[in-house]
Amino acid sequence: MKKLKFGFVGCGGIANQKHFPALAKLKDKVEMVAFCDIIPERAEKAAKQYGTPDAKVYTGSATAYKEMLKDPSIDVVHVLTPNVSHSQITCDALYAGKDVMCEKPMAINYAEAKKMLEAYHKSGQLLTIGYQNRFRDDSQATYKACRNGELGDIYFAKAHAVRRRGVPTWGVFPDKSKQGGGPLIDIGTHALDLTLWFMNNYKPKMVLGSTYQKLKDNPEANMFGPWDPKTFETEDSAFGLIKMENGATIFLEAAWALNMINPKEAQVTLCGDKAGAEMFGQAFMDKGYVVFNRAAHGELEETRPSEAGGVFGFGANHVEQRDAEAQQWVDAIYKRKEPLVKPEQAIVVTQILEGIYKSAATGKVVYFDD
Ligand SMILES: NC(=O)c1ccc[n+]([C@@H]2O[C@H](COP(=O)([O-])OP(=O)(O)OC[C@H]3O[C@@H](n4cnc5c(N)ncnc54)[C@H](O)[C@@H]3O)[C@@H](O)[C@H]2O)c1
């Protein structure tokens, strides 16, 4: 089997925490041959650590990746740059004949995401978005229960993405022009992606949203160290009420900083007419678990994961989310089949998030009618 040749645009945080180490475990299928970053040292370090001996480095400008795309031997490109450039780089890579994994969120806004969807359809290449939380054990179990009909009609859900003090202090996260927003677009995106996927409902009707910038001037006790209030341009918390066409309601809560005591990130509460499902634990660290609840045998019952299967909260065959994501992506490329995270799904997440921002700015309900 021919090894797939991978090129990377952006060699920062997520490249080093997720993409490089996960793909490095697939040595019999993957070769990392090209590394691009505006900052030369980042691309060079990555090439040295993860690249083939003849791996190439592209750097020096925001458009250096275009040279990389001219290399016909590269099969796959991962777009790992700030949100503002996701759409342009992804479209260029698709039109250059590459399969693309783009980091979440799909794009900075709905119009940019639509360009990506068009490029995906016109190019015939594969496109996926980096929503690795779908690959967690608790997410997979929840998804199976939803598809089996065990929850019945899911008419209410809560998408949780709240940190007490978890403002990212690296990269350009609180820079509105580069990221498009704060915690809503950064971590709210994961929780909403999970929720829509569990509900298998991609038809939003309207949203009402609020955003706040209440805690940004006190960078005390942040998990990533103190942030700089002067560069904190985005909201520090955001909330949205989403009504779907079929009548279902989703409440989305997203915060990098919020005065509360039960942080929950990339987790979902689902309420169906047969049963409910609620996620707990440290899901982001692969230590999350789901509790199903229902009325049965004249009582209210809860079903929790058992320790007997392995480490608490894990199935015996636990694979880390980043590794599972990489494995299914490489498999989809070899088999020319759709990856688990489809662009038609990810674009709806971006559409809803944009609706919440618009509603917060205007104070009005935003209706989706296209
Ligand atoms: N899946 C997840 O859970 C997750 C977690 C963190 C970040 N992300 C996403 O990953 C993306 C990057 O975040 P990060 O934390 O790695 O940020 P980062 O700032 O650490 O890394 C981004 C890198 O891209 C480089 N870059 C910017 N524009 C470029 C261009 N035009 N060409 C080449 N290189 C360019 C920067 O120099 C930087 O090294 C964001 O979209 C973010 O939302 C996803």
PDB file of N, CA and C in Angstrom, residues 283-317:
ATOM      1  N   ALA A 283     -13.959  15.313  29.924  1.00  0.00           N
ATOM      2  CA  ALA A 283     -14.066  14.760  28.578  1.00  0.00           C
ATOM      3  C   ALA A 283     -12.873  15.141  27.712  1.00  0.00           C
ATOM      4  N   PHE A 284     -12.404  16.375  27.862  1.00  0.00           N
ATOM      5  CA  PHE A 284     -11.323  16.857  27.017  1.00  0.00           C
ATOM      6  C   PHE A 284     -10.040  16.066  27.223  1.00  0.00           C
ATOM      7  N   MET A 285      -9.904  15.495  28.441  1.00  0.00           N
ATOM      8  CA  MET A 285      -8.705  14.715  28.762  1.00  0.00           C
ATOM      9  C   MET A 285      -8.961  13.223  28.553  1.00  0.00           C
ATOM     10  N   ASP A 286      -9.990  12.882  27.777  1.00  0.00           N
ATOM     11  CA  ASP A 286     -10.354  11.478  27.566  1.00  0.00           C
ATOM     12  C   ASP A 286     -10.784  10.800  28.861  1.00  0.00           C
ATOM     13  N   LYS A 287     -11.303  11.594  29.806  1.00  0.00           N
ATOM     14  CA  LYS A 287     -11.753  11.010  31.073  1.00  0.00           C
ATOM     15  C   LYS A 287     -13.216  11.369  31.305  1.00  0.00           C
ATOM     16  N   GLY A 288     -13.998  11.337  30.268  1.00  0.00           N
ATOM     17  CA  GLY A 288     -15.414  11.645  30.394  1.00  0.00           C
ATOM     18  C   GLY A 288     -16.244  10.364  30.362  1.00  0.00           C
ATOM     19  N   TYR A 289     -17.479  10.457  30.856  1.00  0.00           N
ATOM     20  CA  TYR A 289     -18.374   9.307  30.790  1.00  0.00           C
ATOM     21  C   TYR A 289     -19.812   9.798  30.690  1.00  0.00           C
ATOM     22  N   VAL A 290     -20.673   8.932  30.171  1.00  0.00           N
ATOM     23  CA  VAL A 290     -22.066   9.327  29.982  1.00  0.00           C
ATOM     24  C   VAL A 290     -22.954   8.517  30.916  1.00  0.00           C
ATOM     25  N   VAL A 291     -23.942   9.180  31.497  1.00  0.00           N
ATOM     26  CA  VAL A 291     -24.926   8.508  32.348  1.00  0.00           C
ATOM     27  C   VAL A 291     -26.286   8.610  31.653  1.00  0.00           C
ATOM     28  N   PHE A 292     -26.888   7.468  31.379  1.00  0.00           N
ATOM     29  CA  PHE A 292     -28.231   7.447  30.780  1.00  0.00           C
ATOM     30  C   PHE A 292     -29.258   7.408  31.912  1.00  0.00           C
ATOM     31  N   ASN A 293     -30.392   8.059  31.734  1.00  0.00           N
ATOM     32  CA  ASN A 293     -31.419   8.055  32.794  1.00  0.00           C
ATOM     33  C   ASN A 293     -32.809   7.879  32.205  1.00  0.00           C
ATOM     34  N   ARG A 294     -33.656   7.215  32.973  1.00  0.00           N
ATOM     35  CA  ARG A 294     -35.012   6.932  32.495  1.00  0.00           C
ATOM     36  C   ARG A 294     -35.892   6.530  33.686  1.00  0.00           C
ATOM     37  N   ALA A 295     -37.180   6.438  33.431  1.00  0.00           N
ATOM     38  CA  ALA A 295     -38.081   5.840  34.423  1.00  0.00           C
ATOM     39  C   ALA A 295     -38.319   4.392  34.022  1.00  0.00           C
ATOM     40  N   ALA A 296     -38.105   3.450  34.940  1.00  0.00           N
ATOM     41  CA  ALA A 296     -38.329   2.034  34.642  1.00  0.00           C
ATOM     42  C   ALA A 296     -38.585   1.282  35.937  1.00  0.00           C
ATOM     43  N   HIS A 297     -39.378   0.215  35.861  1.00  0.00           N
ATOM     44  CA  HIS A 297     -39.674  -0.647  37.013  1.00  0.00           C
ATOM     45  C   HIS A 297     -40.227   0.157  38.189  1.00  0.00           C
ATOM     46  N   GLY A 298     -40.967   1.211  37.876  1.00  0.00           N
ATOM     47  CA  GLY A 298     -41.566   2.026  38.932  1.00  0.00           C
ATOM     48  C   GLY A 298     -40.583   2.962  39.628  1.00  0.00           C
ATOM     49  N   GLU A 299     -39.350   3.071  39.092  1.00  0.00           N
ATOM     50  CA  GLU A 299     -38.326   3.917  39.722  1.00  0.00           C
ATOM     51  C   GLU A 299     -37.703   4.821  38.669  1.00  0.00           C
ATOM     52  N   LEU A 300     -36.904   5.790  39.151  1.00  0.00           N
ATOM     53  CA  LEU A 300     -36.026   6.518  38.236  1.00  0.00           C
ATOM     54  C   LEU A 300     -34.670   5.830  38.256  1.00  0.00           C
ATOM     55  N   GLU A 301     -34.163   5.481  37.076  1.00  0.00           N
ATOM     56  CA  GLU A 301     -32.926   4.696  37.002  1.00  0.00           C
ATOM     57  C   GLU A 301     -31.837   5.448  36.276  1.00  0.00           C
ATOM     58  N   GLU A 302     -30.589   5.100  36.630  1.00  0.00           N
ATOM     59  CA  GLU A 302     -29.434   5.646  35.909  1.00  0.00           C
ATOM     60  C   GLU A 302     -28.526   4.502  35.500  1.00  0.00           C
ATOM     61  N   THR A 303     -27.986   4.571  34.300  1.00  0.00           N
ATOM     62  CA  THR A 303     -27.034   3.571  33.836  1.00  0.00           C
ATOM     63  C   THR A 303     -25.685   4.241  33.680  1.00  0.00           C
ATOM     64  N   ARG A 304     -24.709   3.752  34.434  1.00  0.00           N
ATOM     65  CA  ARG A 304     -23.370   4.362  34.408  1.00  0.00           C
ATOM     66  C   ARG A 304     -22.366   3.384  33.830  1.00  0.00           C
ATOM     67  N   PRO A 305     -21.243   3.884  33.306  1.00  0.00           N
ATOM     68  CA  PRO A 305     -20.228   2.957  32.800  1.00  0.00           C
ATOM     69  C   PRO A 305     -19.620   2.172  33.957  1.00  0.00           C
ATOM     70  N   SER A 306     -19.283   0.918  33.693  1.00  0.00           N
ATOM     71  CA  SER A 306     -18.759   0.034  34.737  1.00  0.00           C
ATOM     72  C   SER A 306     -17.235   0.019  34.720  1.00  0.00           C
ATOM     73  N   GLU A 307     -16.656  -0.168  35.885  1.00  0.00           N
ATOM     74  CA  GLU A 307     -15.205  -0.267  35.978  1.00  0.00           C
ATOM     75  C   GLU A 307     -14.697  -1.574  35.408  1.00  0.00           C
ATOM     76  N   ALA A 308     -15.576  -2.565  35.296  1.00  0.00           N
ATOM     77  CA  ALA A 308     -15.130  -3.898  34.894  1.00  0.00           C
ATOM     78  C   ALA A 308     -14.521  -3.914  33.502  1.00  0.00           C
ATOM     79  N   GLY A 309     -14.958  -2.981  32.648  1.00  0.00           N
ATOM     80  CA  GLY A 309     -14.467  -2.994  31.259  1.00  0.00           C
ATOM     81  C   GLY A 309     -13.049  -2.490  31.117  1.00  0.00           C
ATOM     82  N   GLY A 310     -12.512  -1.872  32.117  1.00  0.00           N
ATOM     83  CA  GLY A 310     -11.159  -1.314  31.996  1.00  0.00           C
ATOM     84  C   GLY A 310     -11.006  -0.208  33.012  1.00  0.00           C
ATOM     85  N   VAL A 311     -10.234   0.800  32.672  1.00  0.00           N
ATOM     86  CA  VAL A 311     -10.088   1.942  33.557  1.00  0.00           C
ATOM     87  C   VAL A 311     -11.456   2.599  33.689  1.00  0.00           C
ATOM     88  N   PHE A 312     -11.759   3.169  34.851  1.00  0.00           N
ATOM     89  CA  PHE A 312     -13.085   3.751  35.045  1.00  0.00           C
ATOM     90  C   PHE A 312     -13.440   4.747  33.941  1.00  0.00           C
ATOM     91  N   GLY A 313     -14.613   4.568  33.397  1.00  0.00           N
ATOM     92  CA  GLY A 313     -15.076   5.507  32.384  1.00  0.00           C
ATOM     93  C   GLY A 313     -14.599   5.174  30.989  1.00  0.00           C
ATOM     94  N   PHE A 314     -13.688   4.237  30.867  1.00  0.00           N
ATOM     95  CA  PHE A 314     -13.204   3.862  29.542  1.00  0.00           C
ATOM     96  C   PHE A 314     -13.682   2.464  29.198  1.00  0.00           C
ATOM     97  N   GLY A 315     -13.912   2.229  27.917  1.00  0.00           N
ATOM     98  CA  GLY A 315     -14.123   0.857  27.487  1.00  0.00           C
ATOM     99  C   GLY A 315     -12.767   0.160  27.480  1.00  0.00           C
ATOM    100  N   ALA A 316     -12.785  -1.159  27.381  1.00  0.00           N
ATOM    101  CA  ALA A 316     -11.526  -1.907  27.413  1.00  0.00           C
ATOM    102  C   ALA A 316     -10.666  -1.574  26.198  1.00  0.00           C
ATOM    103  N   ASN A 317     -11.298  -1.187  25.093  1.00  0.00           N
ATOM    104  CA  ASN A 317     -10.543  -0.925  23.872  1.00  0.00           C
ATOM    105  C   ASN A 317     -10.322   0.566  23.650  1.00  0.00           C
TER     106      ASN A 317
END
